[in-house]
Short mmCIF file of C-alpha atoms and ligand atoms in Angstrom, two decimals:
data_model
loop_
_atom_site.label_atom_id
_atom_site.label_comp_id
_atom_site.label_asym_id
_atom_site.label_seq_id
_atom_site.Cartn_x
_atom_site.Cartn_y
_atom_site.Cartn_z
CA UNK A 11 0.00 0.00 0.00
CA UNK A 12 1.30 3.43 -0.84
CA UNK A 13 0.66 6.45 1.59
CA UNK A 14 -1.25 10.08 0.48
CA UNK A 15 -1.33 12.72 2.83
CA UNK A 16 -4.86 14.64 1.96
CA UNK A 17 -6.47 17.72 3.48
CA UNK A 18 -10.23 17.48 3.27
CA UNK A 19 -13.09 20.58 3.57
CA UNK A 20 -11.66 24.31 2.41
CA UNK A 21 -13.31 27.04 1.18
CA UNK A 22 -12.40 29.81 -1.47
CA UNK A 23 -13.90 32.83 -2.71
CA UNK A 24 -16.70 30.93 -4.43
CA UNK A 25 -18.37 30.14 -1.08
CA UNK A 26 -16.66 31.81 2.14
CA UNK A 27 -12.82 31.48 1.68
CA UNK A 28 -10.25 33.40 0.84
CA UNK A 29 -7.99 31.73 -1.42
CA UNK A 30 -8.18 31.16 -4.75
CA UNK A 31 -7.70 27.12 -5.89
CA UNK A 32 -4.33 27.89 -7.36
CA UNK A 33 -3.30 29.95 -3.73
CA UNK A 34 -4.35 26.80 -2.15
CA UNK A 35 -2.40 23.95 -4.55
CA UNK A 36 0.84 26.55 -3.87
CA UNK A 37 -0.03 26.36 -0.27
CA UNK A 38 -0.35 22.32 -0.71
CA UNK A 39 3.14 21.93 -2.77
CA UNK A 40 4.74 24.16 0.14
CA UNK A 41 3.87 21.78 3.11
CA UNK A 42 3.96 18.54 1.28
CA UNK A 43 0.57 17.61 0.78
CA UNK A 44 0.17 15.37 -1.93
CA UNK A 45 -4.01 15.52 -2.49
CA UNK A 46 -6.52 18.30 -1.17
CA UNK A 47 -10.16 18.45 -1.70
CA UNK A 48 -12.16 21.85 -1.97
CA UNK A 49 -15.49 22.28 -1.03
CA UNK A 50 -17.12 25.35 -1.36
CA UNK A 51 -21.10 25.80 0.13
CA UNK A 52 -23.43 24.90 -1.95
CA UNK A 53 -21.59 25.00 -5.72
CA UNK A 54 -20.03 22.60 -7.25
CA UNK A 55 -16.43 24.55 -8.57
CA UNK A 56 -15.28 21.66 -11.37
CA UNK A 57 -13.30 23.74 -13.56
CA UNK A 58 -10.47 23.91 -10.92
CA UNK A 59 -9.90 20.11 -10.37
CA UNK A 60 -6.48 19.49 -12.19
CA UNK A 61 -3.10 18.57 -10.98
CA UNK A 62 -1.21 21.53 -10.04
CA UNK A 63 2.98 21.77 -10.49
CA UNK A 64 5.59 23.53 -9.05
CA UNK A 65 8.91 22.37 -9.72
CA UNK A 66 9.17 18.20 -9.69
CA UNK A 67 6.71 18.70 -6.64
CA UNK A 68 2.78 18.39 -7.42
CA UNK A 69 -0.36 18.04 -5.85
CA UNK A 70 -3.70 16.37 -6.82
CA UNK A 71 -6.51 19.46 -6.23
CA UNK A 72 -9.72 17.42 -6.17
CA UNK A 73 -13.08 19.73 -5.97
CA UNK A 74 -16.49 18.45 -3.64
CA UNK A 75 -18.85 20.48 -1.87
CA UNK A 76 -20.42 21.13 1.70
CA UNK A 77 -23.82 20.96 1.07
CA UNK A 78 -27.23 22.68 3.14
CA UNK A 79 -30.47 24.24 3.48
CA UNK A 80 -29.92 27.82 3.20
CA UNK A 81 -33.61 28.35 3.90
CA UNK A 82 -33.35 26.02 7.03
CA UNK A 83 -32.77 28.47 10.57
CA UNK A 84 -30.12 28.18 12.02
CA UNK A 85 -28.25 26.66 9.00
CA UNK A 86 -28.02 22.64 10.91
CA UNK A 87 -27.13 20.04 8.49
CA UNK A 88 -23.67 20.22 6.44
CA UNK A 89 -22.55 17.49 4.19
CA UNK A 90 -19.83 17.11 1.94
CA UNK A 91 -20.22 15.77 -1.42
CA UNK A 92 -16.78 13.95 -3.06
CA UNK A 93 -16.94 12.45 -6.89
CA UNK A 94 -20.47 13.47 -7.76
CA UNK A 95 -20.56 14.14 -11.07
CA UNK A 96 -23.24 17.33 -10.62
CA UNK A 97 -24.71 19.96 -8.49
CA UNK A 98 -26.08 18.68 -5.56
CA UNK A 99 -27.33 21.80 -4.02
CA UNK A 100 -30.58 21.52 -4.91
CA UNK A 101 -31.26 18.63 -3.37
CA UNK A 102 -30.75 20.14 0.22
CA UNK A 103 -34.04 20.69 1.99
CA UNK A 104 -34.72 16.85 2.26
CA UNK A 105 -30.97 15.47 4.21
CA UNK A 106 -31.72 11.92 2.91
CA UNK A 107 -33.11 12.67 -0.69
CA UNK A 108 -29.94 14.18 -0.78
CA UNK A 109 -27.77 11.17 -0.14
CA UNK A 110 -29.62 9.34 -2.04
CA UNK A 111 -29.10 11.77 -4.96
CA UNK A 112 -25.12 12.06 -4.13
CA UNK A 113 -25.11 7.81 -4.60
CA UNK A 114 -26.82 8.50 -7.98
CA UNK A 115 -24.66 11.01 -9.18
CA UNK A 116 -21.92 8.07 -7.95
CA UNK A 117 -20.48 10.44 -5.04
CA UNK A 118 -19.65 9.68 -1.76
CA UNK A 119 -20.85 11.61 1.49
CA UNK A 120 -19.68 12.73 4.38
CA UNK A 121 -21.66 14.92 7.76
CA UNK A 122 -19.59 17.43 8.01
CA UNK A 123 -18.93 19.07 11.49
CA UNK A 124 -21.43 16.01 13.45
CA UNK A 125 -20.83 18.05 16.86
CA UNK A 126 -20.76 22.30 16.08
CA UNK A 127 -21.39 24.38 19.38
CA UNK A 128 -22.70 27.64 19.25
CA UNK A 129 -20.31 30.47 19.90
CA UNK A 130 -22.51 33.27 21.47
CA UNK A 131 -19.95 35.76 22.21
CA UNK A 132 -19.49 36.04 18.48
CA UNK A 133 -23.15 35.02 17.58
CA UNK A 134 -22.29 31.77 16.02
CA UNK A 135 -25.22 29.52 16.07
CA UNK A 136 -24.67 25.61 16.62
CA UNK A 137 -24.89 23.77 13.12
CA UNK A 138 -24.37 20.46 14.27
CA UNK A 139 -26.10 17.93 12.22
CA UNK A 140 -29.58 17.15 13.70
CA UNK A 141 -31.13 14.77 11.24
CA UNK A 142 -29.83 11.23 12.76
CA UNK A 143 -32.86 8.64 10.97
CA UNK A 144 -30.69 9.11 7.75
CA UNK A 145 -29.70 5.95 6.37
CA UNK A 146 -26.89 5.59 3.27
CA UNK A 147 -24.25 7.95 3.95
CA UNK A 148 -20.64 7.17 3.16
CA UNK A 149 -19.37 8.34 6.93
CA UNK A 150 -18.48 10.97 9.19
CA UNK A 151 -16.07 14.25 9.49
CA UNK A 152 -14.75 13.03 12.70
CA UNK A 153 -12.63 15.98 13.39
CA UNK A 154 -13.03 19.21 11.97
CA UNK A 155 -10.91 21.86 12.85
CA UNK A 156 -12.73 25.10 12.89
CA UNK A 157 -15.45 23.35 15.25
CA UNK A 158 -12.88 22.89 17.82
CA UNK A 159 -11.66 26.57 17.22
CA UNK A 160 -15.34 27.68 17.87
CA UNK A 161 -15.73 25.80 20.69
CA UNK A 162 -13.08 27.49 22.34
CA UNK A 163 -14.32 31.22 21.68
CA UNK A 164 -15.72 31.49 25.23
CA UNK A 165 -14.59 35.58 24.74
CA UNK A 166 -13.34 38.20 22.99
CA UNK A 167 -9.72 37.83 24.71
CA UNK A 168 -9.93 33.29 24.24
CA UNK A 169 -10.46 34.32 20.28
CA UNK A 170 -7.42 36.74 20.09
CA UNK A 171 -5.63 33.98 22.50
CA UNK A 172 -6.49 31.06 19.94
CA UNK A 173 -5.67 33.04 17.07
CA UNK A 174 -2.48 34.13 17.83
CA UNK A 175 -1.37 30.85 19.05
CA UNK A 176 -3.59 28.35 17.03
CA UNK A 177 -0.91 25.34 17.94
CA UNK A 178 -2.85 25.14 21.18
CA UNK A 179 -6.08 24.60 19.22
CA UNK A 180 -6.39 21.02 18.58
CA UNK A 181 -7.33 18.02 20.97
CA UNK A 182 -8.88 15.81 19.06
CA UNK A 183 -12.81 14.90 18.02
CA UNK A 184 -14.93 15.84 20.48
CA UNK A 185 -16.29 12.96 23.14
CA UNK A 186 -19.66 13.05 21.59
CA UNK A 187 -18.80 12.44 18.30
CA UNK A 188 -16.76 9.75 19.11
CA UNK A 189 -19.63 8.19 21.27
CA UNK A 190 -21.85 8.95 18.04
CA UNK A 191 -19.60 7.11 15.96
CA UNK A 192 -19.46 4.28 18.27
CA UNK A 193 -22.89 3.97 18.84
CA UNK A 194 -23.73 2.82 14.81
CA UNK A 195 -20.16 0.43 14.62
CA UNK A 196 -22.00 -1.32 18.08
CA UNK A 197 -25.59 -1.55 15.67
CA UNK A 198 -23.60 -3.04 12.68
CA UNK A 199 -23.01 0.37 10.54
CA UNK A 200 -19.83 0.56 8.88
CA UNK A 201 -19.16 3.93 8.80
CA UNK A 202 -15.86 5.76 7.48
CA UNK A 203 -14.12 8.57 8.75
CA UNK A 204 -12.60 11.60 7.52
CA UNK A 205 -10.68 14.22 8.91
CA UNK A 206 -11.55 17.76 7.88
CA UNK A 207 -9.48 21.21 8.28
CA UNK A 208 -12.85 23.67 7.63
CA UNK A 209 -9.74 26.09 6.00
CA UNK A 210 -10.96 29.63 5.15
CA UNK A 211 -8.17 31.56 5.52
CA UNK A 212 -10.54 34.49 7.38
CA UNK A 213 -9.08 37.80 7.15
CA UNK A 214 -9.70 39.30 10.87
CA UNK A 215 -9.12 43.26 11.64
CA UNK A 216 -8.87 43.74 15.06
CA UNK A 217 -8.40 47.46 15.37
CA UNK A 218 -4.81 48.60 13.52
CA UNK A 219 -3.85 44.45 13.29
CA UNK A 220 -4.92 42.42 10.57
CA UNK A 221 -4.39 38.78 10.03
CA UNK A 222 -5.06 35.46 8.23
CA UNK A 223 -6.72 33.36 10.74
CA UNK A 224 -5.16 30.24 10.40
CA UNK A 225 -3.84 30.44 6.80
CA UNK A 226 -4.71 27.34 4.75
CA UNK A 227 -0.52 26.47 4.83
CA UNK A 228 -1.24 25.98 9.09
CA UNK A 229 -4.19 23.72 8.02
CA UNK A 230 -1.80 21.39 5.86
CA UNK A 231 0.51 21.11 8.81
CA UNK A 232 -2.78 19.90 11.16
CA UNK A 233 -5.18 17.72 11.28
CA UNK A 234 -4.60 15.28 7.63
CA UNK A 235 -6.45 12.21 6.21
CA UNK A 236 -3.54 9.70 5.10
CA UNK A 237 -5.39 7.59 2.36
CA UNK A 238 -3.75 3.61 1.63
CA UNK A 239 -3.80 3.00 -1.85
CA UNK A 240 -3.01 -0.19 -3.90
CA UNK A 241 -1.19 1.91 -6.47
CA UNK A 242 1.04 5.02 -6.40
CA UNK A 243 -0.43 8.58 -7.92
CA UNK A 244 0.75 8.82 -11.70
CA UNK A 245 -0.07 12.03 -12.86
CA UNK A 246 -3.41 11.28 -14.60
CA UNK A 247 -6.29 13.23 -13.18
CA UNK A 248 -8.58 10.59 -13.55
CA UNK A 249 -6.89 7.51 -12.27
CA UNK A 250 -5.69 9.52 -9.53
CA UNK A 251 -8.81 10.85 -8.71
CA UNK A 252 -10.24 6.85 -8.53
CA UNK A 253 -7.89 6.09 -6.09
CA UNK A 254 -8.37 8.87 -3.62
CA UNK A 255 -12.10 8.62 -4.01
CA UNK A 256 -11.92 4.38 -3.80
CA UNK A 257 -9.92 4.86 -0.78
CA UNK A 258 -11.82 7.45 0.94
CA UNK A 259 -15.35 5.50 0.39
CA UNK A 260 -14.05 2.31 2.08
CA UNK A 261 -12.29 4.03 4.59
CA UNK A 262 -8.78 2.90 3.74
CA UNK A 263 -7.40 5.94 5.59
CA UNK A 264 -6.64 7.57 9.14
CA UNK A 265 -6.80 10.96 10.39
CA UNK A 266 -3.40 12.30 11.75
CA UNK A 267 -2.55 15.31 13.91
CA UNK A 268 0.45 16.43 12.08
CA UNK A 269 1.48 19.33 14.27
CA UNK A 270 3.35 17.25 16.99
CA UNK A 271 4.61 15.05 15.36
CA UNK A 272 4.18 13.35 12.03
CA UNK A 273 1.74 10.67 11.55
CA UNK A 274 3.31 9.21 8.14
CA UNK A 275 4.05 5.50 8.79
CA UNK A 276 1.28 4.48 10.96
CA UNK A 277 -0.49 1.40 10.30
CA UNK A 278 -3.56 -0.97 11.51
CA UNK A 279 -4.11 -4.63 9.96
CA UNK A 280 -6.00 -7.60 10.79
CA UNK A 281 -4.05 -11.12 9.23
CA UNK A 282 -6.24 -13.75 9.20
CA UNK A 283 -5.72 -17.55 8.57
CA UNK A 284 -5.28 -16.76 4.71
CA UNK A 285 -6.35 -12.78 4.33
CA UNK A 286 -5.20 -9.51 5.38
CA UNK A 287 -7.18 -6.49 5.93
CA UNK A 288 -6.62 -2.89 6.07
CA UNK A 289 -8.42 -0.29 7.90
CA UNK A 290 -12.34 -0.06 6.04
CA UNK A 291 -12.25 -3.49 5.23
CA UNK A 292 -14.26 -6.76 6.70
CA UNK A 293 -12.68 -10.09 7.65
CA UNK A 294 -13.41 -13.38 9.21
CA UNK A 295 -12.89 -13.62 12.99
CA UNK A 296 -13.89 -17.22 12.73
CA UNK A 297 -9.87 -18.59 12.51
CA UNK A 298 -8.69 -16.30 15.06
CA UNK A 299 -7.32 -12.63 13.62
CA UNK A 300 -3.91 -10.83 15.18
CA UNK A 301 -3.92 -7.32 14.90
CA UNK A 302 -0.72 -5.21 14.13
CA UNK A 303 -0.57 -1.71 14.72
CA UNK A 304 2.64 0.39 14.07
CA UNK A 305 3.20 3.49 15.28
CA UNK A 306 5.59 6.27 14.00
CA UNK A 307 7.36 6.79 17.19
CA UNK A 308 6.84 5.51 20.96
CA UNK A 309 2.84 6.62 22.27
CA UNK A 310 -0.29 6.02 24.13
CA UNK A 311 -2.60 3.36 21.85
CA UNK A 312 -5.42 2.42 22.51
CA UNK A 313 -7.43 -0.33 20.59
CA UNK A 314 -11.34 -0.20 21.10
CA UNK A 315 -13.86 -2.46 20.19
CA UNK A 316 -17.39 -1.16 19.51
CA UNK A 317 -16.73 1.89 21.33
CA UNK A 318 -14.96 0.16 24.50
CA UNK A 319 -10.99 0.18 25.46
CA UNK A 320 -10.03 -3.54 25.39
CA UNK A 321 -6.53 -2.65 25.46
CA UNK A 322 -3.64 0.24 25.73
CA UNK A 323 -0.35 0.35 25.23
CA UNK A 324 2.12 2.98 26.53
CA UNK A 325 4.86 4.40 24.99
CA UNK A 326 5.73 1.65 22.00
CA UNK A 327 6.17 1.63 18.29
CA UNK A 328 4.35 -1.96 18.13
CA UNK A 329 1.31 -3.65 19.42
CA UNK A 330 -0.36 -7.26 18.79
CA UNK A 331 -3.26 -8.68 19.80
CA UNK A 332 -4.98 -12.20 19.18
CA UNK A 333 -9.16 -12.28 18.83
CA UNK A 334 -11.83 -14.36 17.45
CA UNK A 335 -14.28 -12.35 18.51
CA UNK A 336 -16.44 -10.19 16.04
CA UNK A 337 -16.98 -6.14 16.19
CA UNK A 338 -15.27 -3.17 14.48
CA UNK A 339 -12.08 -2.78 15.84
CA UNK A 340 -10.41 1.09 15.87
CA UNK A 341 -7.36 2.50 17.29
CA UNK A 342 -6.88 5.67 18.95
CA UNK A 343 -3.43 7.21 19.56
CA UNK A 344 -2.44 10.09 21.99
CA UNK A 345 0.97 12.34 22.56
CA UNK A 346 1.39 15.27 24.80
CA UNK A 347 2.18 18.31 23.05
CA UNK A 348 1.92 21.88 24.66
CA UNK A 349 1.30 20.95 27.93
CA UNK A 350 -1.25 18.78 27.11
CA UNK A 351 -2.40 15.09 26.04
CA UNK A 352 -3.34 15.78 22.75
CA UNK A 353 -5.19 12.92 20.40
CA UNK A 354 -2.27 12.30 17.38
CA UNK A 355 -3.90 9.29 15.22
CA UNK A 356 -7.63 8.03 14.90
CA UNK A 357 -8.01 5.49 12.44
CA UNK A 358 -10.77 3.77 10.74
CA UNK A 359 -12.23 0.62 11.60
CA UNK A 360 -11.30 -2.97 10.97
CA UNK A 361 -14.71 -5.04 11.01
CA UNK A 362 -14.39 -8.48 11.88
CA UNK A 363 -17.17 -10.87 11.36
ZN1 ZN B 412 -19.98 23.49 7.43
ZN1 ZN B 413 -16.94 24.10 5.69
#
């Protein structure tokens, strides 16, 4: 399997960004990112999707879209749209018409944002998504940057705090969409997991200052999805595009917290009697099944099983462990960084049955 590092769920002028697509490929080249996906509100920005060069470096700019009813008060309800091949905007008012549509148009979705609190000192209503009898989705934004940022904005002073040092931002998903999450692996879901920056680039004037809140460069050093695929990227839009999108649908992919550390190099496999599985994929538990996880460097790592701890490991690079029993299996990794124990590595689920 070859790693991609992606960064999932920007914004540019066409919605409420600033950055244009080829400001954000530059951006992508700069920190190493080898795929990003755009996704404006409501539009559907094709033209842009193309493989952008700088150098011998590239990056693969892929174009989706957040999705929601503009009419609906407050604005609940985000989800982002990868490899349809139209306009799904239209399609908002009714959440699961909607998915259903995206599956037609042979796209992919995602809730965006699951958990969004409200941010009344800067009259920012919750969106969370609210609409939980949907069936058909492709997964879940696990972690989502600028959720976690607005969670934080208890005042005036925490937003200038946050914004001048955004390293101390990130902590991982919040508790309740983890428990969310856990909740449909334990009824038999198999739901895949993305993690999403939210970039904007906001310009914010605070009196004579002005500054890019968290320019989309600080984004691509954060919180990544690292996609598995069979093959290597080779320069064709379309192939490449497959393999990002066949990865992403499966769940062949964790999110990683890039700022303390890098994630590259982690990995999470099941071998069975005469089969091996990656992260998104089903196996037999029926022969017995020994799970190998690697880490990138010594950690906290936790392995969970339908939302419970069955077993952590501190501070080493590799972990086994021997089951026959059935249940979607994830891992969970944690560093300090800052002061703080900050999650590092969430990956998707192994479902043994
Ligand atoms: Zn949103
Ligand atoms: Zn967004």
């Amino acid at each position: 399997m070859f790693e991609l590092v992606a960064n999932l769920h920007m914004h540019t002028p066409y919605s409420d960004g600033f950055g244009s697509h080829a400001e954000i490929a530059q951006a992508a080249i700069r920190a190493g990112i080898d795929v990003v996906i755009v996704t404006d509100h409501n539009v559907l920005v094709a033209g842009p999707e193309e493989i952008y060069r700088d150098g011998d470096r590239r990056v693969l700019l892929l174009v989706g879209e957040e999705v929601h009813d503009q009419a609906r008060q407050p604005q609940k309800n985000h989800l982002l749209v990868f490899g349809a091949n139209r306009e799904m905007a239209n399609y908002a008012s009714d959440p699961q018409f909607l998915i259903e549509s995206v599956r037609q148009a042979e796209g992919y979705s995602f809730i965006a944002h699951p958990v969004d609190p409200a941010a009344p000192a800067f009259h920012e209503p919750d969106i969370s998504w609210v609409n939980w009898d949907i069936q058909g989705y492709t997964g879940i934004e696990l972690w989502n940057g600028m959720s976690e940022f607005k969670s934080l904005l208890k005042s005036r002073l925490h937003a200038i705090y946050y914004a001048f040092n955004p390293r101390r931002v990130a902590h991982g998903p919040f508790i309740e969409t983890l428990r969310r999450w856990d909740e449909l692996l334990s009824a038999g879901k198999k739901i895949a997991v993305i993690g999403g920056s939210d970039a904007h680039a906001f310009q914010a004037r605070m009196g004579p200052l002005h500054r890019i809140l968290f320019p989309y460069e600080f984004h691509f050093h954060a919180i990544n999805t690292h996609i598995l695929t069979p093959q290597p990227l080779n320069g064709d839009l379309y192939t490449d595009r497959q393999l990002v999108h066949n990865a992403l649908a499966i769940g062949r992919a964790y999110i990683g917290y890039d700022l303390p550390a890098p994630t590259r190099g982690f990995r999470f496999t099941a071998q069975g009697k005469d089969q091996i599985a990656w992260m998104g994929e089903t196996i037999s538990s029926r022969f017995g099944v020994t799970f190998q996880i690697r880490l990138p460097r010594p950690a906290e790592c936790l392995l969970i099983k339908n939302g419970k701890v069955i077993k952590t490991w501190l501070k080493r690079e590799n972990c086994t462990y021997i089951t026959s029993e059935s249940g979607a299996y994830r891992v969970e990794v944690y560093l300090p960084f800052l002061g703080k124990r900050r999650g590092w590595i969430f990956s998707n689920p192994i479902y043994l049955e």
